[in-house]
XYZ file of N, CA and C in Angstrom:
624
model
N 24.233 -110.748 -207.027
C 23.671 -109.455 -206.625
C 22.924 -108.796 -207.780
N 23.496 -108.901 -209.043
C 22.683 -108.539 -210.018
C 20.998 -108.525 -210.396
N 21.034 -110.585 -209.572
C 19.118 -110.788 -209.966
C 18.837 -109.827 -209.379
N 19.215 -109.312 -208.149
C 18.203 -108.477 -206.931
C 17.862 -107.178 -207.649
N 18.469 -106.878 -208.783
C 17.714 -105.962 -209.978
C 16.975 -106.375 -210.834
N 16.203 -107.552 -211.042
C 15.461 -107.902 -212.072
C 14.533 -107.148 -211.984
N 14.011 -106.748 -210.520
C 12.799 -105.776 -210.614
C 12.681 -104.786 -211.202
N 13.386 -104.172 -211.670
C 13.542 -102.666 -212.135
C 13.475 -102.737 -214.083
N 13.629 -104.058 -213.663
C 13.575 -104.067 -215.504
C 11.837 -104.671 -215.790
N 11.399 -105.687 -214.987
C 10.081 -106.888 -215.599
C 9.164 -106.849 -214.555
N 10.083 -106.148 -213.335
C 8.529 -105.934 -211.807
C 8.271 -107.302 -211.511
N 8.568 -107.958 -212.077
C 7.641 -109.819 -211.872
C 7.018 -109.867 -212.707
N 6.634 -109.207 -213.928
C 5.656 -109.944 -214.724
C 6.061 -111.228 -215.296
N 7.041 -111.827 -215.994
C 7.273 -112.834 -216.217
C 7.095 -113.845 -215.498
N 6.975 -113.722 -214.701
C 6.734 -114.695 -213.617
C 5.376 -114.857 -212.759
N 4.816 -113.976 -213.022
C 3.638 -113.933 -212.594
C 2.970 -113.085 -211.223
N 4.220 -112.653 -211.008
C 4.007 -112.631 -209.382
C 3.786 -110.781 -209.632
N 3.529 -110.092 -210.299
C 3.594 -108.386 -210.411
C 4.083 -108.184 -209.276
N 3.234 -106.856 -208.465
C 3.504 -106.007 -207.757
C 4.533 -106.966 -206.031
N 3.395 -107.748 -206.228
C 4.124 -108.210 -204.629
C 5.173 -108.937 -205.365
N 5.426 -109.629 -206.520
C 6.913 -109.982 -206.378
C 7.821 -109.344 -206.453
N 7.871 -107.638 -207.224
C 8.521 -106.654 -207.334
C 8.965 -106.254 -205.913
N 7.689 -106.001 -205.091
C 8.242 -105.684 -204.205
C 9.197 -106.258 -203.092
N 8.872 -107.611 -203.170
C 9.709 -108.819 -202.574
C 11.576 -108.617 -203.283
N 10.780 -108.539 -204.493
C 12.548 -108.238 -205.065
C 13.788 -107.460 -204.325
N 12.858 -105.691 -204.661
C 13.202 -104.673 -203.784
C 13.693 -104.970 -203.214
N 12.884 -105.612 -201.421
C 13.327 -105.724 -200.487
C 14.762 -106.892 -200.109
N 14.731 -107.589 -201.188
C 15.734 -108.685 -201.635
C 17.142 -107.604 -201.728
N 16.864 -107.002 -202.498
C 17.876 -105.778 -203.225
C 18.661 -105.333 -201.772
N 17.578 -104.552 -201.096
C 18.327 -103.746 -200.214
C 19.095 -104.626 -199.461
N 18.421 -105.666 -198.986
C 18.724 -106.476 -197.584
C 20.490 -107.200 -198.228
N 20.318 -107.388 -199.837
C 21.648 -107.677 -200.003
C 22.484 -106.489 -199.935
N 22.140 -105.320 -199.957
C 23.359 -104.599 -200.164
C 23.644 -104.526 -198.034
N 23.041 -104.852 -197.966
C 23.668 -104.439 -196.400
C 24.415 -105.318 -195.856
N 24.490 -106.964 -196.652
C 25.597 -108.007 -196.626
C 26.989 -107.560 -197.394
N 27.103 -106.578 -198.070
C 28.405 -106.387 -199.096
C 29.285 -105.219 -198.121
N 30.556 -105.890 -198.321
C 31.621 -104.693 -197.590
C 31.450 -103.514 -198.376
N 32.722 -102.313 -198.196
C 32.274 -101.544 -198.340
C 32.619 -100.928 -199.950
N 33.927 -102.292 -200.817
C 34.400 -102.102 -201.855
C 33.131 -102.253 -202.489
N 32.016 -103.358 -201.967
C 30.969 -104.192 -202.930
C 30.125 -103.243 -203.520
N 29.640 -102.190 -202.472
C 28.316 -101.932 -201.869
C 27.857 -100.554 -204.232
N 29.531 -100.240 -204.392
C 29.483 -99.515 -205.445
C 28.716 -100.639 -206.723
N 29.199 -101.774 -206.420
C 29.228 -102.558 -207.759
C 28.081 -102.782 -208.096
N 27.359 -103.612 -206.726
C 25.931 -103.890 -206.432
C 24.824 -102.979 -206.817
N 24.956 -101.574 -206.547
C 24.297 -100.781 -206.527
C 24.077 -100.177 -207.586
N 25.593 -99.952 -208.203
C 25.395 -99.598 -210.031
C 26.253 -100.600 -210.818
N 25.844 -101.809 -210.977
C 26.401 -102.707 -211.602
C 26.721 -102.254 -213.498
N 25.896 -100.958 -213.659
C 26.423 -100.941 -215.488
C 27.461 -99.995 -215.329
N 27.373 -99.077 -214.011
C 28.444 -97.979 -214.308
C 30.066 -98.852 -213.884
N 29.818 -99.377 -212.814
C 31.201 -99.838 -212.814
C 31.267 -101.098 -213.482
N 30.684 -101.080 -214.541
C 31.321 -102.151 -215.465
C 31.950 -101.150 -216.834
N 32.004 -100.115 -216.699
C 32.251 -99.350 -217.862
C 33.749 -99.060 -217.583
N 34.762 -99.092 -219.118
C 35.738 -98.707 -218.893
C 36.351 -97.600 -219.097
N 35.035 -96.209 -219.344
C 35.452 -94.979 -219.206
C 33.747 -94.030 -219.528
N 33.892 -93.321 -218.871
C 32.803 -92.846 -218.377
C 31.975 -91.795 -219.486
N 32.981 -92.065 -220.418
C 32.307 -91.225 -221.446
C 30.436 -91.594 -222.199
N 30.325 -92.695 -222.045
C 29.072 -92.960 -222.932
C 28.371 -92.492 -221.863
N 28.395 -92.388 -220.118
C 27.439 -91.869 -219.561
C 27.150 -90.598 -219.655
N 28.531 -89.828 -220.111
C 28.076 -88.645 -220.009
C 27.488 -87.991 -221.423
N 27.717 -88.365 -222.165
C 27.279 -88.040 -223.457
C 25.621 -87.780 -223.470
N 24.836 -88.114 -222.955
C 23.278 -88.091 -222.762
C 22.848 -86.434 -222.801
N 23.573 -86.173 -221.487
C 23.056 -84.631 -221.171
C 24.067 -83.643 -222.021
N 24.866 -83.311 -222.661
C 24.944 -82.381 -223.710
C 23.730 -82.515 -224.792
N 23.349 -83.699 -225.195
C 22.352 -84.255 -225.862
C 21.055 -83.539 -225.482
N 20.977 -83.714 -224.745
C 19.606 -83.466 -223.827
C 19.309 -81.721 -223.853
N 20.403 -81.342 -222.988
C 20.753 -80.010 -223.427
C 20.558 -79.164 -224.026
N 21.522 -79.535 -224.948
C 21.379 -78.742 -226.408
C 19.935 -78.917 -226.834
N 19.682 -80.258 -227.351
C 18.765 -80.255 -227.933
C 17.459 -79.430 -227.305
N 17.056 -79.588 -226.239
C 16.138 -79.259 -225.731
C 16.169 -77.097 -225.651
N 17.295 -76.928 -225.567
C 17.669 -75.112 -225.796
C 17.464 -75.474 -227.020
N 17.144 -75.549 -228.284
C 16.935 -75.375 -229.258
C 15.582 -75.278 -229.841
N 15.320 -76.252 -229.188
C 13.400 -76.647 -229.477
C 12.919 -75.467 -228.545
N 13.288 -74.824 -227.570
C 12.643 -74.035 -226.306
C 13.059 -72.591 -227.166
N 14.487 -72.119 -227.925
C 14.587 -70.980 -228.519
C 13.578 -70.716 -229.637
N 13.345 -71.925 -230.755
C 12.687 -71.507 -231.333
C 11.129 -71.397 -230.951
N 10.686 -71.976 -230.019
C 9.024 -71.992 -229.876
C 9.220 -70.683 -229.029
N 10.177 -70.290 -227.954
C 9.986 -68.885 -227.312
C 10.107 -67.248 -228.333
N 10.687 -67.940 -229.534
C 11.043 -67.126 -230.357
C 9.721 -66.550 -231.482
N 9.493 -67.840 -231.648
C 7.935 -67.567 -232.721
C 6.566 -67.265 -231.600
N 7.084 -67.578 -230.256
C 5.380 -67.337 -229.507
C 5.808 -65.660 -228.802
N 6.987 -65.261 -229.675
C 7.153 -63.991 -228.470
C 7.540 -63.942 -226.892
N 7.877 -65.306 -226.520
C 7.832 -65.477 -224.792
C 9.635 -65.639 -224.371
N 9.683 -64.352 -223.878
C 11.404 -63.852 -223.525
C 11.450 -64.882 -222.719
N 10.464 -65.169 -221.611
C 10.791 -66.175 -220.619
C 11.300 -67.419 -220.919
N 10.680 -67.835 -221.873
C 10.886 -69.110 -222.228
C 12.179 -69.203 -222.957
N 12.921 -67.965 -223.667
C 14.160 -68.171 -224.044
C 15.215 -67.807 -222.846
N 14.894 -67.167 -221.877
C 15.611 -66.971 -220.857
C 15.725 -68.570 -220.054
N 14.471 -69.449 -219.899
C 14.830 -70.710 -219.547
C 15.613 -71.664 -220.895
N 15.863 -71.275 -221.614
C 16.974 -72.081 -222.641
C 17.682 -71.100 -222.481
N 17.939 -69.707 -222.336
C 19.613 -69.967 -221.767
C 20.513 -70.924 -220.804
N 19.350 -70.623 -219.908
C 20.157 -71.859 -218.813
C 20.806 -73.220 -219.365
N 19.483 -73.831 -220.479
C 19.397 -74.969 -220.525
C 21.354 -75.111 -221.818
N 21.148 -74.356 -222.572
C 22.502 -73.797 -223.037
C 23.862 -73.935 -222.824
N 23.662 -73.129 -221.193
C 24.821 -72.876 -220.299
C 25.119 -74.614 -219.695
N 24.156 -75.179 -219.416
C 24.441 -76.727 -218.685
C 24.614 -77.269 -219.955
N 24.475 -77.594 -221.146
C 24.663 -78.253 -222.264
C 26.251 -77.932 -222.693
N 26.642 -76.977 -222.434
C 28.163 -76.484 -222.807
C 28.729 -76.741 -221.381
N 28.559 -76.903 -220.462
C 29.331 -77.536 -219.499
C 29.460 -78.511 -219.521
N 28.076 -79.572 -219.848
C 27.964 -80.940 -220.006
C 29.217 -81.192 -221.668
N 29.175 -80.557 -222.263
C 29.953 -80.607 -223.285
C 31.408 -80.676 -223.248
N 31.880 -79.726 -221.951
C 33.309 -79.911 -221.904
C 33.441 -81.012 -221.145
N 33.057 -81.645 -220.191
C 32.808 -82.802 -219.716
C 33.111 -84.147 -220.707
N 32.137 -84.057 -221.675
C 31.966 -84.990 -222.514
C 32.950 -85.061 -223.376
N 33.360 -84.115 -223.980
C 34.691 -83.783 -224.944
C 36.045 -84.436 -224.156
N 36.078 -84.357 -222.934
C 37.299 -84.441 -222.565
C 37.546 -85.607 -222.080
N 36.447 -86.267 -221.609
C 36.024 -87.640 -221.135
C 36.392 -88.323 -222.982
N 35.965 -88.020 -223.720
C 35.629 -89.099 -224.897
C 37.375 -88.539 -225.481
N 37.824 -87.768 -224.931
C 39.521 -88.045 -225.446
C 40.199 -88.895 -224.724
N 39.972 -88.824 -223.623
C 40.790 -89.777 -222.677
C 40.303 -91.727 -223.140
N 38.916 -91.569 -223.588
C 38.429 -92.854 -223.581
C 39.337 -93.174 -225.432
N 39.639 -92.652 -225.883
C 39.511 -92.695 -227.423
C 41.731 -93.063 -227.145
N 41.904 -92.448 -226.330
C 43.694 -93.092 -225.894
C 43.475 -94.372 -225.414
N 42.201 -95.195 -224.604
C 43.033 -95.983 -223.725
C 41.915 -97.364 -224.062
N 40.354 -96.787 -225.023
C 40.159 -97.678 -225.435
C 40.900 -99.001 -226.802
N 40.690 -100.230 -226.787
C 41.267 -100.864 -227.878
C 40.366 -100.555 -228.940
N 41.099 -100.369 -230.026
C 40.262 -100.229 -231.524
C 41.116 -100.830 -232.571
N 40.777 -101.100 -233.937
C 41.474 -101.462 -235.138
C 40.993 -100.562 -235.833
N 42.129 -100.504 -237.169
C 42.220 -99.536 -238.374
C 40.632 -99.134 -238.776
N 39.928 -100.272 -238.931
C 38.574 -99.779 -239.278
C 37.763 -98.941 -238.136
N 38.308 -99.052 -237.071
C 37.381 -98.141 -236.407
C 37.773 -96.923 -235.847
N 39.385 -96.462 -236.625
C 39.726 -95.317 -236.140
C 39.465 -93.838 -236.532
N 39.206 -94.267 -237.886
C 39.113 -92.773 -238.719
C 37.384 -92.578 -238.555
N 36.578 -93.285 -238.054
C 35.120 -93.154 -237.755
C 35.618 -92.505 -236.365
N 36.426 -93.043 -235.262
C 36.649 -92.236 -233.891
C 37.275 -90.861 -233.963
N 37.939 -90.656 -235.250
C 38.669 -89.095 -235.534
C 37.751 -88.355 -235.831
N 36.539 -88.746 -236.670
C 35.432 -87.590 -237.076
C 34.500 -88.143 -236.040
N 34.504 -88.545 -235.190
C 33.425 -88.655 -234.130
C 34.398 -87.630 -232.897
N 35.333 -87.582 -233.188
C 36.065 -86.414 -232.345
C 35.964 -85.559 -232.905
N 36.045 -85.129 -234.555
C 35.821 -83.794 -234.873
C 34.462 -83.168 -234.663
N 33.523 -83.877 -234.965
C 32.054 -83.898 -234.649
C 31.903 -82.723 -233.106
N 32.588 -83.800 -232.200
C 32.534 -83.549 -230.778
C 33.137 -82.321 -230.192
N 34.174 -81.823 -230.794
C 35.161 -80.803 -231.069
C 34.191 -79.460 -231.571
N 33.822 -79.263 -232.413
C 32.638 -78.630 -233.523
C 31.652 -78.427 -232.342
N 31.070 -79.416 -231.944
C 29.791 -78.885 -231.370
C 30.092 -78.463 -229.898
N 31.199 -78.803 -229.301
C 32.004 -77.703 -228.133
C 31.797 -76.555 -228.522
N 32.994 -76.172 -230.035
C 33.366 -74.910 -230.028
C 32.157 -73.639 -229.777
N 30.672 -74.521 -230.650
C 29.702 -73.924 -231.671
C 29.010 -73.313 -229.857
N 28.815 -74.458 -229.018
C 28.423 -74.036 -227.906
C 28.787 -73.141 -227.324
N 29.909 -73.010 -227.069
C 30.917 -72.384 -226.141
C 30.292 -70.831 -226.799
N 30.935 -71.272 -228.109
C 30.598 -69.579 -229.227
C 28.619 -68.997 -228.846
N 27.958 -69.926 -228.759
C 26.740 -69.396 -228.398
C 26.495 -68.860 -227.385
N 27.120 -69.537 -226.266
C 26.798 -68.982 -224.639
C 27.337 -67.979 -224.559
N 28.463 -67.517 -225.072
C 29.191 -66.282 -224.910
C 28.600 -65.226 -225.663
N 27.711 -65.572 -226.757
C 27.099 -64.779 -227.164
C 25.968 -64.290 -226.815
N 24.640 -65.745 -225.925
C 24.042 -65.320 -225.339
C 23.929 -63.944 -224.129
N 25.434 -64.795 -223.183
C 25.427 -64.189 -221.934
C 26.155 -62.490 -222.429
N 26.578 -62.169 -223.725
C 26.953 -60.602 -224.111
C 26.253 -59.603 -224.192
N 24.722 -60.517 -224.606
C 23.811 -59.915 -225.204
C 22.467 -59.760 -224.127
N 23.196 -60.379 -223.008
C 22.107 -60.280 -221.403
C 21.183 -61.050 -221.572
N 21.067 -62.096 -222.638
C 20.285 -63.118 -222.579
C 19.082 -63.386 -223.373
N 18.496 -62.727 -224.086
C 18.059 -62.904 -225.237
C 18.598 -61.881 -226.677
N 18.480 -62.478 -227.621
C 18.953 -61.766 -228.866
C 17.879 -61.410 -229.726
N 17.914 -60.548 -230.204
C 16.372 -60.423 -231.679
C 17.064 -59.895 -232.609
N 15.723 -59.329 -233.645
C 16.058 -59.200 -235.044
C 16.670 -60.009 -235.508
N 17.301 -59.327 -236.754
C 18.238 -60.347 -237.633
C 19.401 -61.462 -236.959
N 19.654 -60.764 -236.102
C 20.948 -61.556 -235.252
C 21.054 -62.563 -234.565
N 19.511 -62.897 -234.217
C 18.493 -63.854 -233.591
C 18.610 -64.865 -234.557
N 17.956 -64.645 -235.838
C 18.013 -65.409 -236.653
C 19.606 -65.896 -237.215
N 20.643 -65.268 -236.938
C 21.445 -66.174 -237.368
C 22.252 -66.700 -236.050
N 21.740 -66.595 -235.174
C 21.874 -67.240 -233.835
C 21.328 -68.749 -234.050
N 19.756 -68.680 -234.325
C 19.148 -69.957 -234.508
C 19.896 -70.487 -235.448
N 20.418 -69.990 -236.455
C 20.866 -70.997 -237.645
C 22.412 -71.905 -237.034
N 22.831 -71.109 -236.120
C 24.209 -71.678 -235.763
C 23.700 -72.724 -234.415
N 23.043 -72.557 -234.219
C 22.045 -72.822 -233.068
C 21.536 -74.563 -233.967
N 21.138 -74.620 -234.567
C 20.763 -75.759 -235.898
C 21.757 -76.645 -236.305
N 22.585 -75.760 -236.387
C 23.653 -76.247 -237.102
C 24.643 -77.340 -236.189
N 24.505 -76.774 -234.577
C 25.145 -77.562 -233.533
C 24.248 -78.617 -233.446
N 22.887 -78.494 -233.419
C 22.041 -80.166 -233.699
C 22.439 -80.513 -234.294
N 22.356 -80.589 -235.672
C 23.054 -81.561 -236.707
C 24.352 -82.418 -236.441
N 25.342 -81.875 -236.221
C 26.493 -81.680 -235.870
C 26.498 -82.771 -234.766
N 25.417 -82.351 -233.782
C 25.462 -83.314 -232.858
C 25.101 -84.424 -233.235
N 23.865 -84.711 -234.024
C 23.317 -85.655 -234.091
C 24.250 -86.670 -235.041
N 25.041 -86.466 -235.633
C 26.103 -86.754 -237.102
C 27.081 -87.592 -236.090
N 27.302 -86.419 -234.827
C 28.576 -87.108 -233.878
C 27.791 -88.338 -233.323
N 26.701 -88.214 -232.735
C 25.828 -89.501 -231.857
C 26.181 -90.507 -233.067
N 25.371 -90.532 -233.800
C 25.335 -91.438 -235.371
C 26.535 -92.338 -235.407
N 27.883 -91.677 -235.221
C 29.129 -92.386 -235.605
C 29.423 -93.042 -233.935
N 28.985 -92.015 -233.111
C 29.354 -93.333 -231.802
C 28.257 -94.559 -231.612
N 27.259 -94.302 -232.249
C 26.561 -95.822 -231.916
C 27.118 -96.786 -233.134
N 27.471 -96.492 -234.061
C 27.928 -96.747 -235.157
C 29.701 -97.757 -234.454
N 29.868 -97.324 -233.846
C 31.693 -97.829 -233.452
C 31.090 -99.002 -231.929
N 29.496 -98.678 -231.623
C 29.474 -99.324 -230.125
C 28.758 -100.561 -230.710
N 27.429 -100.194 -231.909
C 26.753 -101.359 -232.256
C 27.334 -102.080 -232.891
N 28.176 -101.379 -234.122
C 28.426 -102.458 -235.547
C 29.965 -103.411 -235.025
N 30.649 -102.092 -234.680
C 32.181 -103.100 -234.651
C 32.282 -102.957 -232.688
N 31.281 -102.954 -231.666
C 31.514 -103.308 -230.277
C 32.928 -102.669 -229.499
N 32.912 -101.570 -229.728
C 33.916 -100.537 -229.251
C 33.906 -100.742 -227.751
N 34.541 -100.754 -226.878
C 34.723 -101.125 -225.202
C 32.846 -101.762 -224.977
N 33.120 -102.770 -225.688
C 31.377 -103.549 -225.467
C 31.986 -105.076 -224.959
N 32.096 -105.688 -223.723
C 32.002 -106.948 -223.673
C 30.642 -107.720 -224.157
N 30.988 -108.605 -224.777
C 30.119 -109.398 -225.753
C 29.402 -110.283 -224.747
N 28.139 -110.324 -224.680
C 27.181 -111.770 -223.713
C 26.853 -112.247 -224.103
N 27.479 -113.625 -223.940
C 27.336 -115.000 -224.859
C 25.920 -115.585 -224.579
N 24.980 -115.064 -225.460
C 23.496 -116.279 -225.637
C 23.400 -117.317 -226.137
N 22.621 -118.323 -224.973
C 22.038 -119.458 -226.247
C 20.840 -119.166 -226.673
N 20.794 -119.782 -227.240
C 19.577 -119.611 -228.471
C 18.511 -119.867 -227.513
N 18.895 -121.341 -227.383
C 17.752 -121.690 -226.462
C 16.980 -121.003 -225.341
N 17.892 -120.197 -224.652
C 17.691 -119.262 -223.675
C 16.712 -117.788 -224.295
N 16.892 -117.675 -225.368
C 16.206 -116.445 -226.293
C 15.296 -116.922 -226.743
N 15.132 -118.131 -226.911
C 13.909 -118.730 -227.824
C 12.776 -118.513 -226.537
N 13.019 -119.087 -225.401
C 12.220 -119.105 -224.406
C 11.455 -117.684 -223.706
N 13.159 -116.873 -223.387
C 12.676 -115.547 -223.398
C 11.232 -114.526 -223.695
N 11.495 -114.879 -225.228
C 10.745 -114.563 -226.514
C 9.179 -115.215 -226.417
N 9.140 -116.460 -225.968
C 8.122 -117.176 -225.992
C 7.528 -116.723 -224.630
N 7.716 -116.458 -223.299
C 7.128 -116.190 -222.927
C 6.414 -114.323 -222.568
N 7.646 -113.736 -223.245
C 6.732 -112.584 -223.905
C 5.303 -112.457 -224.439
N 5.117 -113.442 -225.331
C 4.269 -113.465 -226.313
C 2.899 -114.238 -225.862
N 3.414 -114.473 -224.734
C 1.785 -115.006 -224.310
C 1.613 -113.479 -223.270
C-alpha cells in the first residue's frame, strides 16, 4: 500500500511517465484504500503517522511555526506602526502557546516510554528544560498580551520584544538538541536497511 504513495513524492518523473503516471498512481491510491478493512484504511492513508511511537515530533512543528512567525509579524508591525498586524500575531501567539502545551506534554510522555542510553539522556533533560522555558516564556507573554488588550508600546513593548527573542532562541537551542538525539544517536528512529547498490542507482538516475 505504501508504493500507491510514490506519487506524492516523484509524480512519475523517474520513470518517465509525469503527469499521467501520477495520476494513474492517485487513482491506484484510492482504489486501494477502498480494498482495506476498516483497522487498514488508518495505516494506508498515513503510513508515517502510524508508524510513530509517540506523537510528539508531529507536534512540535506548529509551536515552531507559531512562535516564530508572532515574532517576525511583532516586530515588522512594530517598526511599520501597523496595530493590525500586531493584533494578527496576537492570535498567532495565543495558537503557539497552545500548540506549546500540547507539545510539552506530548514530549514528556514520549521522553518516559521512549528507549534511550546514558549518552542520550542529559541532551533529553535540557531538551526538556529548553521546552519547559519556552512554555513558561509563552504562557508569560500571552497573559501579558491579552492584560494589555492586545497590543503593548513604549518602553514595555520593547522589553516585550526582548523576551519575545529570547523564546526564539530558546526555541531554536531546544529544536537543535532534538534533531541532535533523532539524527546523530536515532532516538525512536527505526533504521532502513540500504544497499548500496540500490542508492547507487537511485542517484544515477537523478542525474540524468
Amino acid at each position: 500500500m505504501n508504493n500507491f504513495l510514490s506519487f506524492q513524492i516523484h509524480g512519475g518523473a523517474d520513470h518517465g511517465g509525469g503527469i499521467a503516471d501520477g495520476i494513474a498512481s492517485l487513482l491506484t491510491f484510492f482504489e486501494g484504500l477502498t480494498a482495506q478493512d476498516s483497522p487498514g484504511i488508518f495505516p494506508a492513508l498515513m503510513p508515517g503517522l502510524s508508524s510513530m511511537d509517540n506523537i510528539h515530533p508531529l507536534l512540535v512543528h506548529f509551536p515552531i511555526a507559531f512562535l516564530s512567525a508572532f515574532f517576525a509579524l511583532d516586530v515588522v508591525g512594530t517598526l511599520a506602526k501597523k496595530p493590525q498586524w500586531r493584533n494578527v500575531a496576537s492570535w498567532l501567539l495565543y495558537l503557539g502557546t497552545v500548540a506549546a502545551v500540547f507539545t510539552v506534554t506530548a514530549g514528556f510522555i514520549a521522553a518516559g516510554s521512549v528507549a534511550h542510553g546514558d549518552d542520550v539522556h542529559a541532551i533529553m533533560e535540557r531538551h526538556e528544560h529548553f521546552g519547559v522555558s519556552v512554555l513558561s516564556l509563552a504562557i508569560l507573554l500571552s497573559a501579558w498580551r491579552l492584560k494589555s488588550g492586545g497590543v503593548i508600546e513604549g518602553g514595555a513593548n520593547s522589553f516585550f520584544l526582548i523576551l519575545a527573542a529570547l523564546l526564539c532562541v530558546l526555541m531554536m537551542l531546544g529544536a537543535d538538541l532534538g534533531g541532535l538525539m533523532v539524527y546523530k544517536y536515532g532516538v525512536a528512529v527505526k533504521a532502513a536497511q540500504v544497499q548500496d547498490i540500490g542508492v547507487h542507482e537511485h542517484v544515477h538516475e537523478h542525474e540524468h
